[in-house]
PDB file of C-alpha atoms in Angstrom:
ATOM      1  CA  MET A  12      87.613 -15.639  49.470  1.00 46.00           C
ATOM      2  CA  ALA A  13      85.177 -16.561  46.717  1.00 51.00           C
ATOM      3  CA  GLY A  14      86.041 -19.439  44.442  1.00 52.00           C
ATOM      4  CA  MET A  15      84.738 -21.469  41.540  1.00 54.00           C
ATOM      5  CA  VAL A  16      83.586 -25.042  41.839  1.00 51.00           C
ATOM      6  CA  VAL A  17      85.536 -27.256  39.438  1.00 51.00           C
ATOM      7  CA  GLY A  18      84.760 -30.923  39.587  1.00 53.00           C
ATOM      8  CA  ARG A  19      84.485 -31.618  43.296  1.00 54.00           C
ATOM      9  CA  LYS A  20      86.969 -29.029  44.561  1.00 52.00           C
ATOM     10  CA  VAL A  21      86.824 -25.271  44.963  1.00 50.00           C
ATOM     11  CA  LEU A  22      89.061 -23.326  42.606  1.00 49.00           C
ATOM     12  CA  THR A  23      90.622 -20.214  44.100  1.00 51.00           C
ATOM     13  CA  CYS A  24      92.362 -18.264  41.381  1.00 53.00           C
ATOM     14  CA  GLY A  25      93.771 -20.927  39.108  1.00 50.00           C
ATOM     15  CA  PHE A  26      94.582 -24.020  41.168  1.00 51.00           C
ATOM     16  CA  ALA A  27      92.437 -27.020  41.989  1.00 49.00           C
ATOM     17  CA  ILE A  28      93.109 -30.623  42.835  1.00 50.00           C
ATOM     18  CA  SER A  29      90.491 -32.959  41.509  1.00 51.00           C
ATOM     19  CA  ILE A  30      90.450 -36.466  40.141  1.00 54.00           C
ATOM     20  CA  PHE A  31      87.460 -35.664  37.919  1.00 57.00           C
ATOM     21  CA  PRO A  32      87.722 -32.055  36.705  1.00 56.00           C
ATOM     22  CA  ALA A  33      84.706 -30.445  35.089  1.00 57.00           C
ATOM     23  CA  PRO A  34      84.803 -30.119  31.299  1.00 60.00           C
ATOM     24  CA  ARG A  35      86.326 -26.862  30.104  1.00 62.00           C
ATOM     25  CA  VAL A  36      84.594 -24.397  27.854  1.00 62.00           C
ATOM     26  CA  PRO A  37      86.875 -23.446  24.916  1.00 62.00           C
ATOM     27  CA  GLY A  38      88.153 -19.900  25.199  1.00 58.00           C
ATOM     28  CA  ARG A  39      87.319 -19.534  28.892  1.00 58.00           C
ATOM     29  CA  TYR A  40      89.876 -19.645  31.672  1.00 54.00           C
ATOM     30  CA  ALA A  41      89.155 -19.627  35.371  1.00 55.00           C
ATOM     31  CA  CYS A  42      90.700 -16.668  37.223  1.00 56.00           C
ATOM     32  CA  GLY A  43      93.026 -15.778  34.359  1.00 59.00           C
ATOM     33  CA  GLN A  44      94.390 -19.300  33.985  1.00 66.00           C
ATOM     34  CA  MET A  45      97.345 -19.445  31.576  1.00 72.00           C
ATOM     35  CA  THR A  46      97.750 -22.491  29.357  1.00 82.00           C
ATOM     36  CA  LEU A  47     101.070 -23.578  27.899  1.00 86.00           C
ATOM     37  CA  LYS A  48      99.812 -22.886  24.381  1.00 85.00           C
ATOM     38  CA  ARG A  49      98.841 -19.322  25.288  1.00 85.00           C
ATOM     39  CA  LEU A  50     102.173 -18.776  27.057  1.00 88.00           C
ATOM     40  CA  MET A  51     104.142 -20.034  24.043  1.00 91.00           C
ATOM     41  CA  TRP A  52     102.217 -17.700  21.704  1.00 91.00           C
ATOM     42  CA  LEU A  53     102.910 -14.737  23.979  1.00 92.00           C
ATOM     43  CA  VAL A  54     106.628 -15.592  24.103  1.00 94.00           C
ATOM     44  CA  PHE A  55     106.721 -15.965  20.302  1.00 95.00           C
ATOM     45  CA  ILE A  56     104.989 -12.620  19.741  1.00 95.00           C
ATOM     46  CA  ALA A  57     107.245 -10.871  22.266  1.00 95.00           C
ATOM     47  CA  PHE A  58     110.344 -12.307  20.573  1.00 94.00           C
ATOM     48  CA  ALA A  59     109.109 -11.287  17.112  1.00 92.00           C
ATOM     49  CA  VAL A  60     108.419  -7.715  18.251  1.00 94.00           C
ATOM     50  CA  PHE A  61     111.806  -7.524  20.001  1.00 95.00           C
ATOM     51  CA  PHE A  62     113.585  -8.875  16.892  1.00 92.00           C
ATOM     52  CA  ILE A  63     111.820  -6.403  14.579  1.00 92.00           C
ATOM     53  CA  ILE A  64     112.642  -3.466  16.868  1.00 95.00           C
ATOM     54  CA  GLN A  65     116.274  -4.446  17.429  1.00 95.00           C
ATOM     55  CA  GLN A  66     117.167  -5.550  13.872  1.00 94.00           C
ATOM     56  CA  PRO A  67     114.655  -4.326  11.310  1.00 93.00           C
ATOM     57  CA  ALA A  68     116.940  -4.996   8.307  1.00 94.00           C
ATOM     58  CA  ALA A  69     117.573  -8.593   9.404  1.00 93.00           C
ATOM     59  CA  ALA A  70     113.840  -9.098  10.018  1.00 92.00           C
ATOM     60  CA  ALA A  71     113.023  -7.817   6.515  1.00 93.00           C
ATOM     61  CA  HIS A  72     115.709 -10.089   5.034  1.00 94.00           C
ATOM     62  CA  LEU A  73     114.267 -13.062   6.929  1.00 92.00           C
ATOM     63  CA  VAL A  74     110.749 -12.390   5.610  1.00 92.00           C
ATOM     64  CA  LYS A  75     112.058 -11.958   2.054  1.00 95.00           C
ATOM     65  CA  ASN A  76     114.004 -15.244   2.171  1.00 96.00           C
ATOM     66  CA  ALA A  77     111.053 -17.118   3.686  1.00 94.00           C
ATOM     67  CA  SER A  78     108.686 -15.850   0.992  1.00 95.00           C
ATOM     68  CA  GLN A  79     111.161 -16.804  -1.760  1.00 95.00           C
ATOM     69  CA  SER A  80     111.549 -20.285  -0.281  1.00 95.00           C
ATOM     70  CA  LEU A  81     107.783 -20.780  -0.114  1.00 94.00           C
ATOM     71  CA  THR A  82     107.381 -19.529  -3.682  1.00 95.00           C
ATOM     72  CA  ASP A  83     110.072 -21.934  -4.909  1.00 94.00           C
ATOM     73  CA  PHE A  84     108.544 -24.829  -2.971  1.00 94.00           C
ATOM     74  CA  PHE A  85     105.007 -24.298  -4.257  1.00 94.00           C
ATOM     75  CA  GLY A  86     106.260 -23.646  -7.794  1.00 94.00           C
ATOM     76  CA  THR A  87     108.191 -26.927  -7.776  1.00 95.00           C
ATOM     77  CA  ALA A  88     105.223 -28.778  -6.285  1.00 94.00           C
ATOM     78  CA  ALA A  89     102.848 -27.366  -8.901  1.00 93.00           C
ATOM     79  CA  HIS A  90     105.252 -28.313 -11.698  1.00 93.00           C
ATOM     80  CA  ALA A  91     105.598 -31.867 -10.350  1.00 94.00           C
ATOM     81  CA  LEU A  92     101.821 -32.205  -9.993  1.00 93.00           C
ATOM     82  CA  SER A  93     101.186 -30.998 -13.549  1.00 93.00           C
ATOM     83  CA  LYS A  94     103.851 -33.385 -14.838  1.00 93.00           C
ATOM     84  CA  PHE A  95     102.181 -36.260 -12.967  1.00 93.00           C
ATOM     85  CA  VAL A  96      98.731 -35.408 -14.332  1.00 92.00           C
ATOM     86  CA  LYS A  97     100.106 -35.213 -17.889  1.00 91.00           C
ATOM     87  CA  SER A  98     101.698 -38.657 -17.464  1.00 91.00           C
ATOM     88  CA  LEU A  99      98.287 -40.130 -16.593  1.00 88.00           C
ATOM     89  CA  ALA A 100      96.754 -39.024 -19.893  1.00 78.00           C
TER      90      ALA A 100
END
């Protein structure tokens, strides 16, 4: 079975034991290695797709409420910033 050399051990499809592993190249995974970050993104995307398919009206309502909340937040922040700048003059 062919493997990859990582550090001082041979990697055979995703597992290696080494005290000094070789530096990783961003965006490259040995033998389809799954990182926790990648797994969490896949779970999030799968949940979002499932939620949209199962309850499209609730998903639309959620997006509408989130956009209104962000608009209110940034509007309030912009107003506070302009008020602060005016007080400096």
